[in-house]
Tab-separated table of C-alpha atoms in Angstrom:
chain	number	residue	atom	x	y	z
A	1	MET	CA	112.700	139.987	111.576
A	2	SER	CA	114.547	137.512	109.633
A	3	HIS	CA	116.810	138.739	106.808
A	4	PRO	CA	116.125	138.766	102.984
A	5	GLU	CA	118.621	136.610	101.929
A	6	ASP	CA	118.688	134.293	105.002
A	7	GLU	CA	117.748	131.240	102.712
A	8	LYS	CA	115.244	129.690	105.844
A	9	GLY	CA	113.772	133.511	107.217
A	10	LEU	CA	110.617	135.301	105.473
A	11	LEU	CA	110.897	139.392	104.535
A	12	TYR	CA	107.820	139.499	106.534
A	13	GLY	CA	106.110	137.406	108.771
A	14	LEU	CA	103.141	136.403	110.815
A	15	ASP	CA	102.554	139.358	111.854
A	16	ALA	CA	104.979	141.815	110.408
A	17	ARG	CA	103.379	145.093	110.189
A	18	ILE	CA	103.691	145.207	106.014
A	19	GLY	CA	103.697	148.927	102.996
A	20	PRO	CA	100.767	149.103	100.680
A	21	ALA	CA	102.522	148.263	97.657
A	22	PRO	CA	104.446	145.306	98.559
A	23	ALA	CA	100.719	143.764	100.254
A	24	PHE	CA	99.021	145.387	96.910
A	25	PHE	CA	101.501	142.585	94.765
A	26	ALA	CA	101.310	140.522	97.695
A	27	ALA	CA	98.091	139.350	97.298
A	28	LEU	CA	97.872	140.145	93.914
A	29	GLN	CA	100.471	136.729	93.132
A	30	HIS	CA	97.759	135.161	95.066
A	31	VAL	CA	95.196	136.358	93.792
A	32	LEU	CA	96.326	134.914	90.242
A	33	ALA	CA	97.155	131.906	91.445
A	34	SER	CA	93.901	131.248	93.050
A	35	VAL	CA	91.101	133.015	90.701
A	36	VAL	CA	90.673	130.634	87.628
A	37	GLY	CA	90.451	127.571	89.831
A	38	ILE	CA	87.889	129.781	92.707
A	39	ILE	CA	85.700	130.176	89.044
A	40	THR	CA	86.316	126.953	87.373
A	41	PRO	CA	83.547	125.048	89.660
A	42	PRO	CA	80.569	126.745	89.214
A	43	LEU	CA	81.603	127.453	85.995
A	44	ILE	CA	81.433	123.827	85.072
A	45	ILE	CA	78.175	122.878	87.857
A	46	GLY	CA	76.458	125.901	85.546
A	47	SER	CA	77.439	124.481	82.311
A	48	VAL	CA	76.795	120.095	83.450
A	49	LEU	CA	73.191	121.362	85.088
A	50	GLY	CA	72.088	123.128	82.394
A	51	LEU	CA	72.013	126.273	84.725
A	52	GLN	CA	73.615	128.937	82.360
A	53	ALA	CA	71.344	132.019	83.090
A	54	TRP	CA	73.331	132.203	86.431
A	55	ILE	CA	77.075	131.638	85.387
A	56	PRO	CA	78.273	135.160	85.727
A	57	TYR	CA	75.551	135.780	88.857
A	58	LEU	CA	76.687	132.099	90.744
A	59	ILE	CA	81.279	133.142	89.636
A	60	SER	CA	80.149	136.319	91.253
A	61	MET	CA	79.184	135.032	94.951
A	62	SER	CA	81.779	132.390	94.230
A	63	LEU	CA	84.817	135.478	94.025
A	64	LEU	CA	82.949	137.159	96.566
A	65	VAL	CA	82.254	133.654	99.497
A	66	SER	CA	85.743	133.171	98.509
A	67	GLY	CA	86.621	136.369	99.619
A	68	LEU	CA	84.534	136.851	102.859
A	69	GLY	CA	85.997	133.768	104.099
A	70	THR	CA	89.516	134.668	103.131
A	71	PHE	CA	89.642	138.074	104.860
A	72	LEU	CA	88.335	135.202	108.147
A	73	GLN	CA	91.146	134.292	108.121
A	74	ALA	CA	93.310	136.330	108.842
A	75	ARG	CA	91.107	138.795	110.402
A	76	ARG	CA	91.049	135.862	113.771
A	77	PHE	CA	88.949	137.039	115.504
A	78	CYS	CA	86.529	135.213	118.300
A	79	GLY	CA	88.566	132.223	118.063
A	80	ILE	CA	87.418	131.714	114.618
A	81	GLY	CA	90.108	131.453	111.763
A	82	ALA	CA	94.116	130.415	111.922
A	83	GLY	CA	95.756	133.647	111.888
A	84	MET	CA	97.244	133.212	109.005
A	85	ILE	CA	97.394	133.553	105.455
A	86	CYS	CA	94.551	130.530	104.272
A	87	LEU	CA	93.162	131.578	101.109
A	88	GLN	CA	89.221	130.253	100.685
A	89	GLY	CA	88.310	129.145	97.370
A	90	THR	CA	85.982	127.257	95.926
A	91	SER	CA	86.270	123.075	96.424
A	92	PHE	CA	86.535	120.511	93.699
A	93	ALA	CA	86.637	118.100	96.063
A	94	PHE	CA	82.599	118.251	95.732
A	95	LEU	CA	82.055	118.402	92.499
A	96	GLY	CA	80.546	114.810	92.018
A	97	VAL	CA	78.289	115.215	95.148
A	98	ILE	CA	76.787	118.508	93.590
A	99	LEU	CA	76.455	117.465	89.971
A	100	SER	CA	75.118	113.983	90.976
A	101	ALA	CA	72.178	115.617	93.343
A	102	GLY	CA	71.653	118.788	90.615
A	103	MET	CA	71.303	115.874	87.771
A	104	THR	CA	68.092	114.257	90.492
A	105	VAL	CA	66.668	117.243	90.758
A	106	LYS	CA	66.700	117.364	87.257
A	107	ALA	CA	65.807	113.758	86.492
A	108	GLN	CA	62.736	115.118	88.337
A	109	GLY	CA	61.702	117.666	86.451
A	110	GLY	CA	62.721	120.114	88.323
A	111	SER	CA	63.476	123.444	87.509
A	112	PRO	CA	66.796	125.340	87.901
A	113	GLN	CA	65.870	127.237	90.056
A	114	ALA	CA	64.826	124.120	92.291
A	115	ILE	CA	68.423	122.632	91.304
A	116	LEU	CA	69.875	125.405	93.335
A	117	ALA	CA	67.733	125.645	96.447
A	118	MET	CA	68.606	122.036	96.659
A	119	ILE	CA	71.648	121.766	96.527
A	120	PHE	CA	72.727	125.214	98.529
A	121	GLY	CA	70.089	123.916	100.818
A	122	CYS	CA	71.615	120.302	101.604
A	123	ASN	CA	74.790	122.521	101.311
A	124	LEU	CA	74.601	125.301	104.149
A	125	VAL	CA	73.469	121.385	105.909
A	126	ALA	CA	76.294	119.968	106.104
A	127	ALA	CA	79.040	123.879	106.864
A	128	LEU	CA	77.745	122.753	110.518
A	129	ILE	CA	80.146	119.567	109.929
A	130	PRO	CA	83.223	121.227	109.960
A	131	MET	CA	82.248	123.808	112.339
A	132	LEU	CA	81.706	120.680	115.115
A	133	ILE	CA	84.641	119.424	114.047
A	134	SER	CA	86.235	122.128	114.919
A	135	ARG	CA	85.106	122.427	118.475
A	136	CYS	CA	86.909	117.788	119.014
A	137	ILE	CA	90.005	118.637	118.197
A	138	THR	CA	92.166	116.797	120.084
A	139	PRO	CA	91.417	113.707	120.654
A	140	LEU	CA	91.638	114.664	115.759
A	141	ARG	CA	95.140	115.402	116.748
A	142	LYS	CA	95.552	111.791	118.188
A	143	VAL	CA	95.235	110.472	114.738
A	144	LEU	CA	96.617	113.330	112.104
A	145	THR	CA	100.348	112.516	113.773
A	146	PRO	CA	103.162	114.426	111.485
A	147	VAL	CA	103.340	110.654	109.053
A	148	VAL	CA	99.390	111.208	108.506
A	149	THR	CA	99.859	114.942	107.753
A	150	GLY	CA	102.289	115.289	106.045
A	151	THR	CA	101.257	111.855	103.306
A	152	VAL	CA	97.890	114.329	102.904
A	153	ILE	CA	99.892	117.548	102.617
A	154	THR	CA	102.239	116.154	99.679
A	155	LEU	CA	99.733	113.631	98.087
A	156	ILE	CA	97.476	116.996	97.096
A	157	GLY	CA	100.693	119.153	96.091
A	158	ILE	CA	100.987	115.985	94.011
A	159	SER	CA	97.082	116.419	92.877
A	160	LEU	CA	97.011	119.888	91.882
A	161	ILE	CA	100.580	119.078	90.144
A	162	LYS	CA	98.749	117.255	88.016
A	163	VAL	CA	96.414	120.401	87.225
A	164	SER	CA	99.690	122.856	86.487
A	165	ILE	CA	101.729	120.583	84.158
A	166	THR	CA	97.790	120.448	82.161
A	167	ASP	CA	97.350	124.186	82.126
A	168	TRP	CA	100.688	123.816	80.553
A	169	ALA	CA	100.253	122.305	77.871
A	170	GLY	CA	97.482	124.118	76.629
A	171	GLY	CA	94.126	122.708	78.889
A	172	HIS	CA	92.249	120.530	79.394
A	173	ASN	CA	90.453	119.732	75.419
A	174	ALA	CA	92.507	122.338	73.926
A	175	ARG	CA	93.168	121.497	70.200
A	176	ASP	CA	97.588	122.466	70.431
A	177	PHE	CA	97.856	120.143	73.249
A	178	GLY	CA	100.643	119.620	73.644
A	179	ALA	CA	102.558	122.200	71.301
A	180	PRO	CA	105.915	123.531	71.499
A	181	GLY	CA	104.616	126.727	71.811
A	182	ASN	CA	102.395	126.032	74.987
A	183	LEU	CA	105.370	125.179	76.256
A	184	ALA	CA	107.724	127.621	76.027
A	185	LEU	CA	105.175	130.291	77.204
A	186	GLY	CA	104.905	128.588	80.428
A	187	ALA	CA	108.955	127.228	80.824
A	188	LEU	CA	109.099	131.208	80.500
A	189	THR	CA	107.085	131.835	82.817
A	190	LEU	CA	108.594	129.940	84.794
A	191	LEU	CA	111.885	130.509	84.632
A	192	VAL	CA	111.266	134.572	84.653
A	193	ILE	CA	109.768	132.952	88.489
A	194	ILE	CA	112.487	130.723	89.481
A	195	VAL	CA	115.360	133.839	88.658
A	196	LEU	CA	112.869	137.309	90.790
A	197	ASN	CA	113.167	134.667	93.289
A	198	ARG	CA	116.861	133.424	94.371
A	199	SER	CA	117.601	136.835	93.142
A	200	HIS	CA	118.539	139.145	96.520
A	201	SER	CA	116.387	142.476	95.920
A	202	ARG	CA	113.024	141.875	98.155
A	203	TRP	CA	111.224	143.629	95.597
A	204	ALA	CA	112.073	140.917	93.089
A	205	ARG	CA	110.887	138.422	95.063
A	206	LEU	CA	107.840	140.701	96.287
A	207	VAL	CA	107.126	140.603	92.153
A	208	ALA	CA	108.161	137.780	91.129
A	209	VAL	CA	104.336	136.451	90.162
A	210	VAL	CA	103.303	138.753	88.709
A	211	ALA	CA	106.083	139.623	86.784
A	212	GLY	CA	106.214	135.674	85.160
A	213	ILE	CA	103.208	136.031	84.154
A	214	GLY	CA	102.988	139.323	82.877
A	215	ALA	CA	106.498	138.094	80.371
A	216	GLY	CA	103.802	134.913	79.991
A	217	CYS	CA	101.364	137.224	78.256
A	218	ILE	CA	103.642	139.868	77.073
A	219	ALA	CA	104.893	137.232	75.527
A	220	ALA	CA	101.763	134.928	74.522
A	221	ALA	CA	100.410	138.062	72.603
A	222	LEU	CA	103.978	138.374	70.532
A	223	SER	CA	103.003	134.957	69.288
A	224	GLY	CA	98.932	134.933	68.453
A	225	HIS	CA	98.935	132.235	71.704
A	226	LEU	CA	96.686	135.045	73.557
A	227	PRO	CA	93.192	134.127	71.551
A	228	LEU	CA	90.224	136.648	73.369
A	229	LYS	CA	87.373	134.487	75.350
A	230	PRO	CA	84.340	136.527	75.278
A	231	MET	CA	83.667	138.031	78.396
A	232	ALA	CA	80.456	136.744	80.174
A	233	GLU	CA	77.722	139.084	79.670
A	234	THR	CA	77.041	140.325	83.322
A	235	HIS	CA	76.142	143.530	84.694
A	236	TRP	CA	79.067	145.791	86.023
A	237	LEU	CA	77.746	145.333	89.642
A	238	VAL	CA	76.686	142.791	91.427
A	239	LEU	CA	75.090	142.727	94.765
A	240	PRO	CA	74.679	139.463	96.704
A	241	SER	CA	70.657	138.658	98.017
A	242	LEU	CA	70.881	135.772	100.871
A	243	LEU	CA	69.145	132.817	99.882
A	244	HIS	CA	68.435	133.602	96.550
A	245	PHE	CA	67.223	130.519	94.883
A	246	GLY	CA	65.070	129.992	98.315
A	247	PHE	CA	65.580	126.353	100.114
A	248	ASP	CA	65.147	123.717	100.080
A	249	PHE	CA	66.196	119.805	101.872
A	250	SER	CA	67.101	115.718	100.947
A	251	TRP	CA	68.700	113.166	103.826
A	252	THR	CA	69.568	111.126	100.561
A	253	LEU	CA	71.597	113.701	98.410
A	254	PHE	CA	73.006	115.030	101.505
A	255	VAL	CA	74.634	112.645	103.357
A	256	PRO	CA	76.841	111.661	100.168
A	257	ILE	CA	77.575	116.045	100.999
A	258	ALA	CA	78.222	115.251	104.563
A	259	LEU	CA	80.754	112.468	103.802
A	260	VAL	CA	82.844	114.827	101.694
A	261	SER	CA	82.585	117.580	104.001
A	262	VAL	CA	84.529	115.455	106.374
A	263	ILE	CA	86.605	114.524	103.762
A	264	CYS	CA	87.115	118.454	103.090
A	265	VAL	CA	87.996	118.643	107.220
A	266	ILE	CA	91.282	116.259	106.547
A	267	GLU	CA	92.500	118.546	102.993
A	268	ALA	CA	92.494	121.897	105.609
A	269	VAL	CA	93.855	119.784	108.688
A	270	GLY	CA	96.546	118.752	106.049
A	271	ASP	CA	96.787	122.657	104.514
A	272	LEU	CA	96.418	124.511	107.552
A	273	THR	CA	100.364	122.728	108.873
A	274	ALA	CA	101.640	123.497	106.198
A	275	ASN	CA	101.049	126.778	105.639
A	276	CYS	CA	102.613	126.482	109.646
A	277	LEU	CA	105.017	124.852	108.662
A	278	ILE	CA	105.978	127.451	105.502
A	279	SER	CA	105.281	130.623	108.158
A	280	ARG	CA	107.592	129.431	110.717
A	281	GLN	CA	105.239	128.551	113.172
A	282	PRO	CA	105.349	126.164	115.820
A	283	LEU	CA	103.440	122.610	114.590
A	284	GLU	CA	102.458	121.204	118.180
A	285	GLY	CA	101.208	123.102	121.144
A	286	ASP	CA	98.490	124.965	122.321
A	287	GLY	CA	99.046	127.693	119.790
A	288	PHE	CA	99.025	125.518	117.207
A	289	GLN	CA	95.900	123.343	118.256
A	290	ARG	CA	93.922	126.124	118.722
A	291	ARG	CA	95.803	127.311	115.198
A	292	LEU	CA	93.849	124.207	113.797
A	293	GLN	CA	90.154	124.956	115.178
A	294	GLY	CA	89.969	128.663	114.527
A	295	GLY	CA	91.226	127.726	111.065
A	296	ILE	CA	88.412	125.042	111.143
A	297	LEU	CA	86.294	126.071	112.574
A	298	ALA	CA	86.330	129.662	109.430
A	299	ASP	CA	86.483	126.537	105.981
A	300	GLY	CA	82.599	126.007	108.367
A	301	LEU	CA	81.681	129.411	108.811
A	302	SER	CA	82.756	130.135	104.565
A	303	CYS	CA	81.557	126.919	103.759
A	304	LEU	CA	77.924	127.932	105.370
A	305	LEU	CA	78.156	131.729	104.009
A	306	ALA	CA	78.129	129.509	100.562
A	307	ALA	CA	75.051	128.460	100.819
A	308	LEU	CA	73.418	131.401	102.328
A	309	PHE	CA	75.241	133.547	99.246
A	310	SER	CA	75.400	130.921	96.924
A	311	ALA	CA	77.744	129.674	96.331
A	312	PHE	CA	79.430	126.283	96.294
A	313	PRO	CA	81.581	124.923	99.275
A	314	ASN	CA	84.465	126.427	100.223
A	315	THR	CA	87.699	124.997	101.812
A	316	THR	CA	91.178	126.087	102.231
A	317	PHE	CA	94.015	126.479	99.058
A	318	ALA	CA	96.784	124.636	99.350
A	319	GLN	CA	98.354	126.472	96.352
A	320	ASN	CA	98.993	129.267	98.280
A	321	ASN	CA	100.642	128.660	100.277
A	322	GLY	CA	103.530	126.850	97.792
A	323	VAL	CA	102.884	130.977	96.988
A	324	ILE	CA	103.178	132.522	100.638
A	325	GLN	CA	107.376	130.342	99.868
A	326	MET	CA	108.090	131.428	96.478
A	327	THR	CA	107.416	135.292	98.145
A	328	GLY	CA	108.820	135.232	101.373
A	329	VAL	CA	105.420	137.133	102.776
A	330	ALA	CA	103.422	135.090	105.987
A	331	SER	CA	101.580	138.246	106.530
A	332	ARG	CA	98.288	137.917	107.391
A	333	TYR	CA	97.535	141.431	106.787
A	334	VAL	CA	98.690	140.631	103.652
A	335	GLY	CA	95.633	137.682	103.678
A	336	MET	CA	93.045	140.426	104.431
A	337	VAL	CA	94.147	142.564	101.447
A	338	ILE	CA	93.901	139.731	99.810
A	339	GLY	CA	89.864	139.105	101.553
A	340	LEU	CA	89.005	142.298	100.073
A	341	MET	CA	90.464	141.813	96.542
A	342	LEU	CA	88.171	138.822	95.920
A	343	VAL	CA	85.093	141.163	97.651
A	344	LEU	CA	85.548	143.421	94.833
A	345	LEU	CA	86.099	141.188	91.973
A	346	GLY	CA	83.173	139.281	93.071
A	347	ILE	CA	81.413	143.095	93.117
A	348	PHE	CA	82.665	143.699	90.253
A	349	PRO	CA	83.058	141.662	86.998
A	350	LEU	CA	84.361	142.584	84.311
A	351	VAL	CA	87.507	142.128	86.346
A	352	GLY	CA	87.362	138.793	86.964
A	353	ASN	CA	86.361	138.077	83.408
A	354	LEU	CA	89.691	139.955	82.120
A	355	LEU	CA	91.851	137.226	84.168
A	356	GLN	CA	90.099	134.573	82.321
A	357	GLN	CA	92.425	135.955	79.552
A	358	ILE	CA	95.152	134.610	80.736
A	359	PRO	CA	96.604	132.407	78.897
A	360	PRO	CA	97.039	128.287	80.383
A	361	PRO	CA	99.779	127.465	79.479
A	362	VAL	CA	101.011	130.506	81.246
A	363	LEU	CA	98.696	130.046	84.005
A	364	GLY	CA	100.517	126.238	84.143
A	365	GLY	CA	104.260	127.637	84.497
A	366	ALA	CA	103.137	129.430	87.372
A	367	THR	CA	102.254	127.739	89.531
A	368	LEU	CA	104.039	124.317	88.679
A	369	VAL	CA	107.230	125.202	91.502
A	370	MET	CA	104.313	126.441	94.145
A	371	PHE	CA	102.498	123.711	93.261
A	372	GLY	CA	105.472	121.698	94.223
A	373	SER	CA	106.430	124.145	97.218
A	374	VAL	CA	103.618	121.891	98.536
A	375	VAL	CA	104.956	118.305	98.175
A	376	ALA	CA	107.913	119.707	99.522
A	377	ALA	CA	106.027	120.927	102.239
A	378	GLY	CA	104.530	117.652	103.133
A	379	ILE	CA	108.185	115.676	103.003
A	380	ARG	CA	109.479	118.702	105.603
A	381	VAL	CA	105.955	117.311	107.496
A	382	MET	CA	106.378	114.790	106.981
A	383	THR	CA	109.981	113.772	108.001
A	384	GLN	CA	110.242	115.339	111.506
A	385	ALA	CA	111.315	112.302	113.313
A	386	PRO	CA	113.071	109.403	111.946
A	387	LEU	CA	110.028	107.359	109.547
A	388	GLY	CA	110.572	103.304	111.427
A	389	ARG	CA	109.534	101.225	109.586
A	390	ARG	CA	106.044	100.902	111.180
A	391	GLU	CA	105.366	105.223	109.191
A	392	MET	CA	107.296	103.835	106.366
A	393	LEU	CA	104.394	100.454	105.540
A	394	ILE	CA	101.726	103.477	107.104
A	395	VAL	CA	103.276	106.032	103.633
A	396	ALA	CA	103.844	103.666	101.272
A	397	VAL	CA	100.490	102.027	101.151
A	398	SER	CA	98.676	105.195	101.567
A	399	PHE	CA	100.988	106.306	98.599
A	400	GLY	CA	100.644	103.681	96.429
A	401	ILE	CA	96.995	102.669	96.898
A	402	GLY	CA	96.203	107.040	96.473
A	403	LEU	CA	98.248	107.607	93.113
A	404	GLY	CA	96.971	104.398	91.656
A	405	VAL	CA	93.155	105.258	92.309
A	406	GLU	CA	93.961	107.941	90.757
A	407	ALA	CA	96.141	107.289	88.703
A	408	VAL	CA	93.261	104.869	87.147
A	409	PRO	CA	90.302	105.589	88.024
A	410	ASP	CA	88.527	102.600	86.135
A	411	VAL	CA	89.631	100.393	89.231
A	412	LEU	CA	86.507	101.556	90.504
A	413	LYS	CA	84.027	101.839	87.694
A	414	GLN	CA	82.004	98.212	89.135
A	415	PHE	CA	81.156	100.209	92.381
A	416	PRO	CA	78.259	102.352	92.721
A	417	PRO	CA	78.771	106.209	91.354
A	418	LEU	CA	78.741	106.868	95.295
A	419	VAL	CA	81.988	104.983	95.643
A	420	SER	CA	83.811	106.214	93.363
A	421	ASN	CA	83.122	109.818	93.607
A	422	LEU	CA	84.159	109.825	96.704
A	423	PHE	CA	87.889	107.967	97.213
A	424	GLY	CA	88.504	108.011	92.999
A	425	HIS	CA	91.641	111.213	94.595
A	426	ALA	CA	94.704	110.921	95.928
A	427	VAL	CA	94.027	112.698	98.395
A	428	THR	CA	90.830	111.506	100.479
A	429	THR	CA	91.580	107.701	99.223
A	430	GLY	CA	95.507	108.211	100.516
A	431	GLY	CA	94.536	110.215	103.305
A	432	ILE	CA	91.924	107.793	104.890
A	433	LEU	CA	94.608	104.860	104.842
A	434	ALA	CA	97.027	107.044	106.471
A	435	MET	CA	94.918	107.672	109.711
A	436	LEU	CA	93.256	104.107	109.266
A	437	LEU	CA	97.059	102.451	109.569
A	438	ASN	CA	97.582	104.714	112.067
A	439	VAL	CA	95.185	103.735	114.413
A	440	VAL	CA	95.936	99.870	113.581
A	441	LEU	CA	99.532	99.328	113.465
A	442	PRO	CA	101.174	98.257	116.723
A	443	ASN	CA	103.285	101.162	118.340
A	444	GLU	CA	106.624	99.218	117.454
A	445	ALA	CA	108.222	102.490	120.616
A	446	LYS	CA	104.931	101.595	122.736
A	447	THR	CA	104.813	98.167	122.081
A	448	VAL	CA	108.593	97.880	123.401
A	449	ALA	CA	107.858	99.922	125.973
A	450	ALA	CA	105.036	98.001	127.260
A	451	VAL	CA	106.332	94.780	127.250
A	452	GLY	CA	109.526	96.530	129.587
A	453	ALA	CA	107.072	97.270	131.992
A	454	ILE	CA	105.609	94.248	132.023
A	455	GLU	CA	108.616	92.657	132.833
A	456	GLU	CA	109.958	94.712	135.139
A	457	SER	CA	106.930	94.050	137.473
A	458	ASN	CA	107.947	90.674	136.822
């Protein structure tokens, strides 16, 4: 194991055993970085579709399934799971198509239970898609070269930074958005994390994110920026049940969800590659192939569990790669602890409700450096080999169009809603463009070699 002071080393490697106390603090930082992202999609979907009575249950199930999926990814048995800290969380990518499906059922006079039965039925079938794709990962790897994967990872990080800055300024629809007090809280949180992360003390790095969020919350309370939100009315113990709302299916509503499932596989490959890089694992060879295959298979199985237990589709969260980088803890045993924590948060929702009290500026300051780490990891993957004219063109076009569409979403407003939902995000548009260009544009080195071989034969 590398020395803690080694800039390129880890405090705890992938298979390193870790004591209960450091494992708890390392896991807690992952939970704090992701819990808001896990519960936000069910909050949005429940509010828009008029499912307020079921929102607490949907949130509990989202946390429970995220925990099960995270444990599965870290534990890795029978070829299922990447064997790394791959935190599974509710995917934002499905929001548009799920809301569209729900509104369709609602317009047809469907009850809240009928809406959820249709959504979870379509999600259940769509979960088979990543599981099937995982079986043919070898040909997929020929398309997802380092320049393509690095582009996807970088676009994921850049998209997340927007979320982080919005929180730092006060959060969506905040009356005091951009107020100096909000910016100061985020800056204090970030400063504490940076100082502790640069410390030579192993424990300082282990608790950096927790300490930063704690300092930010204390400062927020002292300055009057910690208004207590109303606690969700729910039971102290929530137990899951299979297909709680029943099962329904429609091919018309399924197709858009299936398309998003395919796109999410591209994101998952990028996240898993970044995780391997940060965890100091090889980015090529049979071992890497098996990690990708097991990780995507576990993603699909996690989505399957989500549909069965009334949660929305899961995906591998990119921000947790940043936590690994910050803490220097890549041990997969921490991943199992994270999974258990999230399961407990789902079963005992009171703790999750308390975590929702963390002010957005504090979360924004804490997550900014993590999301920046994802961008840095993408650039490192992208530049594994020198970028020639062909590779520079792929990166330039993918970044230009991908980020352009996300910055000016109205560019797609003349198209059907399905098109804007699928291609209105930098990761989707940029990732697909990078894959297409990588296939279509001839490889200069291979072309030169082919021409040379023809000349020699003549």
